[in-house]
Coordinates of C-alpha atoms in Angstrom, one line a residue:
Chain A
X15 CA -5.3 1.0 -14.8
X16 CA -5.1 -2.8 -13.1
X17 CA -3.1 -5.4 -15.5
X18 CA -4.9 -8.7 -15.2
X19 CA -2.6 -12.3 -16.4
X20 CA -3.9 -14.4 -18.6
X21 CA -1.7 -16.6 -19.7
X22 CA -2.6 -17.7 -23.7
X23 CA -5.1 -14.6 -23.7
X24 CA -6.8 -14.0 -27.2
X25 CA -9.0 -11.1 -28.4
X26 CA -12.9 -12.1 -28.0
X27 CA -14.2 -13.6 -24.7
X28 CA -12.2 -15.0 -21.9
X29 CA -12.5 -16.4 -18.4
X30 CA -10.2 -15.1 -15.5
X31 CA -8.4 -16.8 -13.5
X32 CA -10.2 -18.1 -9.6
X33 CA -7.5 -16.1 -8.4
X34 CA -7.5 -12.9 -10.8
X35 CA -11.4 -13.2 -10.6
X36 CA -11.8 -12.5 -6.8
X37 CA -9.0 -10.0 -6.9
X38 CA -11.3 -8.0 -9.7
X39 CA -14.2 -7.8 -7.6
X40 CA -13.8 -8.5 -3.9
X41 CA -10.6 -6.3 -3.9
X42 CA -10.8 -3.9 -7.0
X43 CA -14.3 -4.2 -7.0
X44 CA -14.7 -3.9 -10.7
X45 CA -18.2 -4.3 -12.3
X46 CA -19.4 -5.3 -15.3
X47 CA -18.8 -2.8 -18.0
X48 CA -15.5 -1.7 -16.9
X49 CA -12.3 -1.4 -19.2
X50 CA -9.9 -4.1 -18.1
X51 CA -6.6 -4.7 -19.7
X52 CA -4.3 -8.0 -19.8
X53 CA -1.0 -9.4 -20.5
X54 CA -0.8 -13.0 -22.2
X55 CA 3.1 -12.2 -20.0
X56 CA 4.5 -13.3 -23.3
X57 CA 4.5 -9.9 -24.7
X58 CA 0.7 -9.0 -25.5
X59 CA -1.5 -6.6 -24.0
X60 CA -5.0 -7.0 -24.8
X61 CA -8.2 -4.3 -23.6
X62 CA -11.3 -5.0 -23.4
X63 CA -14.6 -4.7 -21.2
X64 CA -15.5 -6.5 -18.4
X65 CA -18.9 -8.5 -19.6
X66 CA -19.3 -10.5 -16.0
X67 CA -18.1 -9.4 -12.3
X68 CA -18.5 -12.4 -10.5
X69 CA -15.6 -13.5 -7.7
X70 CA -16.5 -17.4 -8.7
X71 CA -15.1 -16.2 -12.3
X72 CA -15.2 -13.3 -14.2
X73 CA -15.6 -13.0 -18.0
X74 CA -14.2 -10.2 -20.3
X75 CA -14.3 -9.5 -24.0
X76 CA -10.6 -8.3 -25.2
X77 CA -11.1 -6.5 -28.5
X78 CA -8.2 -4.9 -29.3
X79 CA -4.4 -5.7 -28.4
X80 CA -0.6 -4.1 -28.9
X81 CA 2.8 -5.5 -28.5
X82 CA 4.6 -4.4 -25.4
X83 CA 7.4 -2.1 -25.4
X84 CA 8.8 -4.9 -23.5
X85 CA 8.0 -7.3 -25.9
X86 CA 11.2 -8.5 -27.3
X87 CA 13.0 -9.1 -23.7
X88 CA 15.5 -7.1 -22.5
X89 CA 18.6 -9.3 -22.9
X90 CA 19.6 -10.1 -19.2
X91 CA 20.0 -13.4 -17.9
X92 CA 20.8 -13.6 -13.9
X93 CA 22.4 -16.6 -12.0
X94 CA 22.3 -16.9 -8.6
X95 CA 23.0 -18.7 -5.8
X96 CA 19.6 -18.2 -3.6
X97 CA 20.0 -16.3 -0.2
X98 CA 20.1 -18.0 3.1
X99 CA 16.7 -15.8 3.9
X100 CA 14.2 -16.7 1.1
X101 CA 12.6 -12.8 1.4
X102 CA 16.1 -11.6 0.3
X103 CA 15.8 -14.1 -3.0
X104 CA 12.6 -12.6 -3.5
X105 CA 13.0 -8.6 -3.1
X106 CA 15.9 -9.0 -6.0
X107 CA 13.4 -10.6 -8.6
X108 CA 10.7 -8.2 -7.7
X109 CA 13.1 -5.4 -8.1
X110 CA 14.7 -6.9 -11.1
X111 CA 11.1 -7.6 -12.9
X112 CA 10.4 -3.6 -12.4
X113 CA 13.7 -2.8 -13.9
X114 CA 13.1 -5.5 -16.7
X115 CA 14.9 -9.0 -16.8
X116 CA 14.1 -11.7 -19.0
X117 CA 15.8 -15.1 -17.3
X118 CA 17.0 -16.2 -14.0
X119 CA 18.7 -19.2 -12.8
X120 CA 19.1 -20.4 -9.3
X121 CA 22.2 -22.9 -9.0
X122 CA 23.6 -25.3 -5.7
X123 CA 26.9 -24.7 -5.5
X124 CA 30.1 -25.5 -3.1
X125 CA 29.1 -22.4 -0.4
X126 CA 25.5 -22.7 -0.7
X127 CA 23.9 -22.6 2.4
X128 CA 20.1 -23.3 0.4
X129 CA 19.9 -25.5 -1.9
X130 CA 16.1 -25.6 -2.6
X131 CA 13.7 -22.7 -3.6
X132 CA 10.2 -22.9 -3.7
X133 CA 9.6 -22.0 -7.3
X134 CA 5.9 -21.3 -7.1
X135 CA 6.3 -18.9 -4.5
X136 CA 8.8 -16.8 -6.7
X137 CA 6.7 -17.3 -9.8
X138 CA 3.9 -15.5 -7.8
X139 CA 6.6 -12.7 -7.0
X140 CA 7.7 -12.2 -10.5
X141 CA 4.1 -12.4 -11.9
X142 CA 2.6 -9.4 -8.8
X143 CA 6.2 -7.1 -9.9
X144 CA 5.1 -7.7 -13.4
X145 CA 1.6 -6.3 -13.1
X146 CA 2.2 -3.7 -10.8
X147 CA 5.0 -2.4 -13.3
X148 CA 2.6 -2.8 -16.3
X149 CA 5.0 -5.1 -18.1
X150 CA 4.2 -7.5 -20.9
X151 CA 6.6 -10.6 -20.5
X152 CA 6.5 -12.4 -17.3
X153 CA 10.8 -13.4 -16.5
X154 CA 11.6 -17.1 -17.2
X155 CA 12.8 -18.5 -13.6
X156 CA 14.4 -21.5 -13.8
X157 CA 14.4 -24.9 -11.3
X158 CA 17.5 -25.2 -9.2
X159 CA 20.7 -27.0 -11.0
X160 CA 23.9 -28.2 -9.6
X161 CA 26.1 -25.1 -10.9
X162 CA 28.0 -27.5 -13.2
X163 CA 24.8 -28.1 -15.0
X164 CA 24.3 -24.4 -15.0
X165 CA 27.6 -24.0 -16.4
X166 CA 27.1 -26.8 -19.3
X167 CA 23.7 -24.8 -20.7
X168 CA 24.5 -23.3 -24.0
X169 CA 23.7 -19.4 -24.1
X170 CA 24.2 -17.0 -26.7
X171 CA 25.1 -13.9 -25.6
X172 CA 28.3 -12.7 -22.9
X173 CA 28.6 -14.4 -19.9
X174 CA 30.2 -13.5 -17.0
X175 CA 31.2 -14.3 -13.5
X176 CA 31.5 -12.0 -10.4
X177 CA 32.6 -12.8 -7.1
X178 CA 34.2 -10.6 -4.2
X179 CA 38.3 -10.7 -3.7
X180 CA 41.1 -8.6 -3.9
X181 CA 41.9 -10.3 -7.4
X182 CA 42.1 -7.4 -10.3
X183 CA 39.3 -7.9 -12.5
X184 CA 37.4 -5.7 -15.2
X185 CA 34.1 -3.8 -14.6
X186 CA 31.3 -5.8 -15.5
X187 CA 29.7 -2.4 -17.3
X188 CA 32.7 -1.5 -19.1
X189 CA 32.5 -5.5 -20.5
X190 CA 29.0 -5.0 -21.5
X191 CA 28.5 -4.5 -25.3
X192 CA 25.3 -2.3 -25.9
X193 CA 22.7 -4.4 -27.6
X194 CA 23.7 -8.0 -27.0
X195 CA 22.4 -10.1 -24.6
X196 CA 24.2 -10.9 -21.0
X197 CA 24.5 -13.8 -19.0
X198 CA 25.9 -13.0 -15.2
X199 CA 26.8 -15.6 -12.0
X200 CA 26.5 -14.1 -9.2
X201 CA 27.7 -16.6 -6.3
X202 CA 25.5 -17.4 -2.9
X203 CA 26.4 -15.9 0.8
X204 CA 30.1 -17.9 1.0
X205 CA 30.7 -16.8 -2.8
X206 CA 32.0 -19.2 -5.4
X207 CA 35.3 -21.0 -4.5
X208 CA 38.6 -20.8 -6.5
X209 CA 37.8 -24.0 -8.3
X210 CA 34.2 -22.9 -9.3
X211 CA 35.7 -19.7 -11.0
X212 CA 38.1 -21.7 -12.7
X213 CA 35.4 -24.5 -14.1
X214 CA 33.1 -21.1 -15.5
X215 CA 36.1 -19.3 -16.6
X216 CA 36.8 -22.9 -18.9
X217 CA 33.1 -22.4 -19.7
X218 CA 33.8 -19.1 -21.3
X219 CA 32.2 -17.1 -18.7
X220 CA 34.9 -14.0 -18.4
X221 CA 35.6 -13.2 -14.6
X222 CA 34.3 -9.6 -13.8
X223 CA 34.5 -7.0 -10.8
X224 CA 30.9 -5.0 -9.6
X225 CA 33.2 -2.1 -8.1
X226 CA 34.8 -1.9 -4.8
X227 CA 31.9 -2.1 -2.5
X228 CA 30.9 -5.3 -0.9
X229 CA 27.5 -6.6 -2.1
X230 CA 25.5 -8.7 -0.6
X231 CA 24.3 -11.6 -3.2
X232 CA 21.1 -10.1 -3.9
X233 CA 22.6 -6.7 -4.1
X234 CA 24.8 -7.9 -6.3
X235 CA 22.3 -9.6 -8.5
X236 CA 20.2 -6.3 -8.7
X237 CA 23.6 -3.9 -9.5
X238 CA 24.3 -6.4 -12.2
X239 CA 20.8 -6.2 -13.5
X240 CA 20.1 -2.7 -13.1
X241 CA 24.0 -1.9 -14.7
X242 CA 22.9 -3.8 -18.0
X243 CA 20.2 -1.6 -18.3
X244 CA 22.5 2.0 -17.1
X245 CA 24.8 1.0 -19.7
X246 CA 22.0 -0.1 -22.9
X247 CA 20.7 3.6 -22.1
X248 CA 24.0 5.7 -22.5
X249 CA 24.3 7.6 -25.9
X250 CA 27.3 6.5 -26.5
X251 CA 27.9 10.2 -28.5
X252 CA 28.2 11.6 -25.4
Chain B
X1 CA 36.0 -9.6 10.0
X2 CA 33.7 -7.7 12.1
X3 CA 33.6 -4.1 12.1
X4 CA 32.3 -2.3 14.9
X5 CA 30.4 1.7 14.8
X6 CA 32.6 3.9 17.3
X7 CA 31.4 7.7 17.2
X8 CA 34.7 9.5 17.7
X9 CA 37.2 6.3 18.0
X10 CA 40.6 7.3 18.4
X11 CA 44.1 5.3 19.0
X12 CA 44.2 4.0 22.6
X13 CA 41.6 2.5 25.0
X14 CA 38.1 2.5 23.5
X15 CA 34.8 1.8 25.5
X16 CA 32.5 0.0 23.3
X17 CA 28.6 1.1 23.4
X18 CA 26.4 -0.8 25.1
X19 CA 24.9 -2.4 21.9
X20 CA 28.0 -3.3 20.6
X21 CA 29.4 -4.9 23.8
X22 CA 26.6 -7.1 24.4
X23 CA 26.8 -7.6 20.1
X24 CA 30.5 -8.0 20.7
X25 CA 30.4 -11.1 23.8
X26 CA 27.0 -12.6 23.4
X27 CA 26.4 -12.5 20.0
X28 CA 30.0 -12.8 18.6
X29 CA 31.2 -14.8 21.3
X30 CA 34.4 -12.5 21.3
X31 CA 37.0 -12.9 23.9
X32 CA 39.8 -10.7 25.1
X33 CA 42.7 -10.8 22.6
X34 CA 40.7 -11.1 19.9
X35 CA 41.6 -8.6 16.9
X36 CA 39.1 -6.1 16.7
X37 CA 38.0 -3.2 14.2
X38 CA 36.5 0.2 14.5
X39 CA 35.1 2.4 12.4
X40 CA 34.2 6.4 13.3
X41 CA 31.5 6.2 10.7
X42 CA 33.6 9.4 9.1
X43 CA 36.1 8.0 6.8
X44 CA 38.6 6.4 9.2
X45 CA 39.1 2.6 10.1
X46 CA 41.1 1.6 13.4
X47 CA 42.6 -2.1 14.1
X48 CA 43.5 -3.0 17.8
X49 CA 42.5 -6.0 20.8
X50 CA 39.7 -6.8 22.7
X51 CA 41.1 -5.9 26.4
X52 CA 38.1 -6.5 28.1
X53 CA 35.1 -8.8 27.1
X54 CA 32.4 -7.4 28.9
X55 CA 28.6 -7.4 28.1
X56 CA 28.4 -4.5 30.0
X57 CA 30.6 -3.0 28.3
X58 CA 33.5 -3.8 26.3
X59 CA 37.1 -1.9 26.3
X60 CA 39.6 -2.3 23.3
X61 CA 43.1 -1.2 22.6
X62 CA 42.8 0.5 19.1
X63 CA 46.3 0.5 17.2
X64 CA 46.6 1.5 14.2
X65 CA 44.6 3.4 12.2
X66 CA 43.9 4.1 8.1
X67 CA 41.3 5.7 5.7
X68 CA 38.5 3.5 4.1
X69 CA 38.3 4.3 0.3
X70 CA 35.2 5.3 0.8
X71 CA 36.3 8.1 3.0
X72 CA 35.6 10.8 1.0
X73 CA 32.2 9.8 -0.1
X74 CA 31.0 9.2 -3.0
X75 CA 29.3 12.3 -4.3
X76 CA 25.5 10.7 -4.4
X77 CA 22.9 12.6 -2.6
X78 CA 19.3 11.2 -2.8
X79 CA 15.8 13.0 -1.9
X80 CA 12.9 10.5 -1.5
X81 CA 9.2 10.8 -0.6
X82 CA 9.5 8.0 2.1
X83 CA 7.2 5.0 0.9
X84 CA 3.6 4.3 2.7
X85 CA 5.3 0.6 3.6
X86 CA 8.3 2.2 6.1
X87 CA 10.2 -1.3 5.3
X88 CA 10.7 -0.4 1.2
X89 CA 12.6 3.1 2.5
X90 CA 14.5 0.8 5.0
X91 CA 16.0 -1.6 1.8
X92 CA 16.6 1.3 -0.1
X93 CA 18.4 2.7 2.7
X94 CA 20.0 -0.9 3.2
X95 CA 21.1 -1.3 -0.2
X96 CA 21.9 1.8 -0.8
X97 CA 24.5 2.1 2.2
X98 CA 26.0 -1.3 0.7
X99 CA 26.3 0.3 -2.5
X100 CA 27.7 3.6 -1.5
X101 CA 25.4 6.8 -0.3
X102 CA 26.4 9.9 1.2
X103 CA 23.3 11.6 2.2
X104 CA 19.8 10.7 1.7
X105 CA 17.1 13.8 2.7
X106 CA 13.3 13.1 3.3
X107 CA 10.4 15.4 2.3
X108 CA 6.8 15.7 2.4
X109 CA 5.3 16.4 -1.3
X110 CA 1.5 17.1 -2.0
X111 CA 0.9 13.1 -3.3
X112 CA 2.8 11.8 0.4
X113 CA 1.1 9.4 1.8
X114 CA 3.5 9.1 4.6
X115 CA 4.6 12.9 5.8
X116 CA 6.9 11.1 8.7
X117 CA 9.6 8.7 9.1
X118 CA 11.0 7.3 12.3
X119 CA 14.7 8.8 11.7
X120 CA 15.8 6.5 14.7
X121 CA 15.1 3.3 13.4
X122 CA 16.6 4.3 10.1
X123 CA 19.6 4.9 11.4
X124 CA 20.4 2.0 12.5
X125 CA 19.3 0.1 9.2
X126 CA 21.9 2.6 7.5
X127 CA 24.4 2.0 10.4
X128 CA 24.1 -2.4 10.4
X129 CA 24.4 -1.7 6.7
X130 CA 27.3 -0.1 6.9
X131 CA 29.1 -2.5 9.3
X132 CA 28.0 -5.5 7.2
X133 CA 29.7 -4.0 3.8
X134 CA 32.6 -3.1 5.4
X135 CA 32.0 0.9 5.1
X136 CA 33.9 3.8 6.8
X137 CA 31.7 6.1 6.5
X138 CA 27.9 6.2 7.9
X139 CA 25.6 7.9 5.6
X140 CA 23.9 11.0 6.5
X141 CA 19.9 10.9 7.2
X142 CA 18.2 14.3 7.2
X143 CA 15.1 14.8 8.9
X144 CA 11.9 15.1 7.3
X145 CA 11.1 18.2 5.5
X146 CA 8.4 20.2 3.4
X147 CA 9.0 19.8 -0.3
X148 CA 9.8 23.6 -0.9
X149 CA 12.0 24.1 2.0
X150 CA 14.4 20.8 0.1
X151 CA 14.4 23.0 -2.8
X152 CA 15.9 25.9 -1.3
X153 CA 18.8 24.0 0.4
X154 CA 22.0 24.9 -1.5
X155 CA 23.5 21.9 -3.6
X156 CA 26.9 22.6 -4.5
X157 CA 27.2 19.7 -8.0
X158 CA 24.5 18.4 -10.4
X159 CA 20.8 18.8 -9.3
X160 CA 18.2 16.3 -10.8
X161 CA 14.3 15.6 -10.4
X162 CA 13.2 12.4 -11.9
X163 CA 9.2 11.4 -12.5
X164 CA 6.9 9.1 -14.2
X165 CA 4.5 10.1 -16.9
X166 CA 5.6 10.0 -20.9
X167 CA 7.1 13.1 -21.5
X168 CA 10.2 13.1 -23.1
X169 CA 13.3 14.0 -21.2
X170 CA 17.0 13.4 -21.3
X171 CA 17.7 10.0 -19.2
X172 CA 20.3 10.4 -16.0
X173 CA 22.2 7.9 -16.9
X174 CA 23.3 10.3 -19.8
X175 CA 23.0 13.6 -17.4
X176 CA 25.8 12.6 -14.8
X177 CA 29.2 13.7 -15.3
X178 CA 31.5 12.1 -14.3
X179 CA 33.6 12.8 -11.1
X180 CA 30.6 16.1 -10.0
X181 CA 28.4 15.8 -7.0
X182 CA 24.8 14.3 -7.9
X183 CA 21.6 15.0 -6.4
X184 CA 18.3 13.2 -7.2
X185 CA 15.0 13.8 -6.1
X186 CA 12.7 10.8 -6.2
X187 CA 8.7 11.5 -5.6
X188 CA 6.1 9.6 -3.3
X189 CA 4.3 6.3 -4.8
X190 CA 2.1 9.8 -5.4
X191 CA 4.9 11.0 -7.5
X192 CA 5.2 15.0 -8.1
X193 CA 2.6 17.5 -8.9
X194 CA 3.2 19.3 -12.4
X195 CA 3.5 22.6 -10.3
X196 CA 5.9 20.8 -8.0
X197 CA 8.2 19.5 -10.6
X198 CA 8.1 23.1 -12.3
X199 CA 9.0 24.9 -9.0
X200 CA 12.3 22.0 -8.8
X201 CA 12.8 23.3 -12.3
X202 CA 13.1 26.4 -11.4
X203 CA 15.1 26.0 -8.2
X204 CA 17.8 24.2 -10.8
X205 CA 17.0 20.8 -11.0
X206 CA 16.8 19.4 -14.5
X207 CA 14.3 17.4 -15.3
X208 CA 15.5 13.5 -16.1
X209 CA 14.1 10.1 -16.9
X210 CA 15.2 6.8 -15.4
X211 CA 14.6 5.1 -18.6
X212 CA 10.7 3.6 -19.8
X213 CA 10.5 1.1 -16.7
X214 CA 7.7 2.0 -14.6
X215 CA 9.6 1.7 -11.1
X216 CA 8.2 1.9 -7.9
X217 CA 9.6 4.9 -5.6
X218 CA 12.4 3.0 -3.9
X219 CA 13.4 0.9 -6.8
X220 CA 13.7 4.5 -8.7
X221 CA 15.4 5.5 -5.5
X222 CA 17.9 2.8 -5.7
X223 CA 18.4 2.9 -9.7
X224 CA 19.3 6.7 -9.5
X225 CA 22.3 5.3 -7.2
X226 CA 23.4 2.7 -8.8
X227 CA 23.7 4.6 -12.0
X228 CA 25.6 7.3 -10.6
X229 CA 28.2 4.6 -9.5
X230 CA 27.9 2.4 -12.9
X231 CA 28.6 5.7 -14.8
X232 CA 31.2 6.7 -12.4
X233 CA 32.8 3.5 -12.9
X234 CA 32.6 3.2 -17.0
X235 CA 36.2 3.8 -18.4
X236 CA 35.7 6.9 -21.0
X237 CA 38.0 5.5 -23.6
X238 CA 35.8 2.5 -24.3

C-alpha cells in the first residue's frame, strides 16, 4: 500500500500534488479505480479511490479516515548541531522519522563547522521516511538558531545535554521518565565548549552521558532518539 | 588522536601497512617523533613514536601497551539479510561499529533480493569505523550464508528473530537480560517467510518485536543494537 501527502486532506474529492501526481502514475503507475491511501502528516489517514490517473494531476475521492497510531507524537525533541557532510544530517532524520520523532532543531554554535541547512531539502527527507514508514505526523524541523536562542525556547518536558569527555555524567536512559516528553542537545563535529554546557545547564537542561563509546553527532542524535523509544517500551514489571 | 589498525602489533618496532603509511605521511602529514597509537583490532591498544615517516612504509616504536574497554566485546551478535542498496548495510555496519558490535553474519533468505555482499569492502567500512570511534576491537564479518545453515550455527546466550507483520509478540527491549550474549536476526527488505520464521523458532530463537514502528531492514538492524546497549546500560534499581 503507497501513502500519498496531502497536506489539509479531507474526506470527499481532492487534487494531488504535481509532484505526488506523476509519482502515482508515471512511477507507480496507478489507474483510475485504484485504492489509494493518505496522510494529512498531522495525524490522519484517509482511503479512498483513485477517480483520475493523470501525471498533470490526479484526483481521488477519500471516504473514509482513522487516526494514526502515531497520532499524538511520540514525545522526542532532537537538537543538533548539523554535520559538516549534509548526507550525514540527513540519514539521522530519515532514520529517526522511521523510529518516530516529533521535533528537531538545528542550532550554530561555537564548534560548528555549518552553519546553514537547506531546510527544503530535509523537509523532502522527513516527508519520503514518513511515507515509506506509513506514518501519520510528518516531524516539525526547525530553521537554524544561534544555540542561545535555542536555549531561550520554552519546552515542557526534560531537557538534556550530551557531549563527549571524561566528565562523570548520568545515562541519558536511566534520566528518562516513561511517558513524558524529552528534549536532547546533541553538539556538532567539535562538540559544545565548556561554556556552552554551562549556559544550557543554567537553562535547566541536566548534562547527560550516551555510554562510553564515541558517537559521531548523528550517531549520537539517532542513539538518543532511538533510547527514548527502548526505554518508553520496557515493562517496567520486569 | 589517531589510531592506527595493526593485525598482530606487539611492543617494539612496528611496520605500518601500506595503507596506513601512505594514510599516516600524506594524509596526516605525520612526522618522525610524533606519538602514535595502535590498535590489534583484538582488545589491546599500544602507544609509541613514529621512527620512520615513510609513504612507503612507515616503522614505529610501540611502548606501552593497555586493554580498550571494549576488549571483551560487548555480547551483541547481529544476522542481517544484506539490503538491495549495498551502502544501507555499510551505515549499519558504520554505526554499528561506533556503537559497539561484535559480530555481524549475512544470509541469504527466500525474500533476498541481494544473495551476495562484497565482504572486502565491508571490512574496511567496519575497520575506518572502528579507528574513527576509538575501538580496540574490529568486529567480526562472516561470510554470506543460506538461511538454514545460520540456524544451525551454535549460539552460546540469548537467540532472537525479529519481523514485521501485526502479530503480537513480546518486544526485545523487554527480552534481553542483562549482562547474557544476544543474537538477532533481522530479515531482507523481503522480510521472513512464515515457514522461515517457524523453522528459527524451532532452532531456538524466540520470536520478538521491535516495537509498532515499521523500520526498514538496517534501521531494525541498528535498533536491535542499540537496545541491547540502552538496556545493558539502564541501572536496575531505578
Amino acid at each position: 500500500m503507497n501513502l500519498f501527502y496531502l497536506p489539509g486532506a479531507t474526506e470527499g474529492e481532492v487534487q494531488l500534488t504535481a509532484e505526488e501526481s506523476v509519482h502515482c502514475v508515471r512511477v507507480l503507475r496507478m489507474k483510475a479505480g485504484d485504492e489509494v491511501l493518505f496522510t494529512d502528516g498531522k495525524g490522519w489517514f484517509y482511503k479512498g479511490v483513485l477517480s483520475r490517473a493523470d501525471p498533470r494531476g490526479c484526483v481521488a475521492d477519500l471516504t473514509t479516515r482513522r487516526r494514526g497510531d502515531d497520532a499524538e507524537g511520540f514525545g522526542i525533541h532532537i537538537a543538533i548541531g548539523p554535520t559538516k557532510q549534509a548526507d550525514r544530517t540527513e540519514w539521522f532524520l530519515e532514520k529517526a522519522t522511521e523510529i518516530g520523532i516529533d521535533e528537531v532543531s538545528f542550532f550554530a554554535s561555537e564548534h560548528s563547522e555549518r552553519r546553514h541547512v537547506q531546510l527544503e531539502r530535509l523537509n523532502r527527507v522527513v516527508l519520503s521516511a514518513m511515507k515509506q514508514s506509513l506514518k501519520s505526523r510528518l516531524p516539525i524541523l526547525n530553521p537554524m538558531v544561534k544555540f542561545d536562542e535555542l536555549l531561550r525556547k520554552p519546552y515542557n518536558g526534560q531537557k538534556f545535554i550530551a557531549w563527549i569527555d571524561d566528565s562523570k555524567r548520568e545515562n541519558l536512559y536511566n534520566m528518562i521518565r516513561q511517558g513524558e516528553k524529552v528534549m536532547v542537545l546533541i553538539g556538532p563535529e567539535g562538540d559544545f565548549s565548556k561554556n556552552e554546557v554551562a549556559r544550557a545547564q543554567s537553562s535547566g537542561f541536566l548534562p547527560v552521558s550516551l555510554g562510553t563509546a564515541r558517537l559521531r553527532t548523528e550517531t549520537a542524535a539517532l542513539a538518543a532518539c532511538m533510547g527514548f523509544h527502548v526505554k518508553n517500551q520496557l515493562r517496567t514489571d520486569l
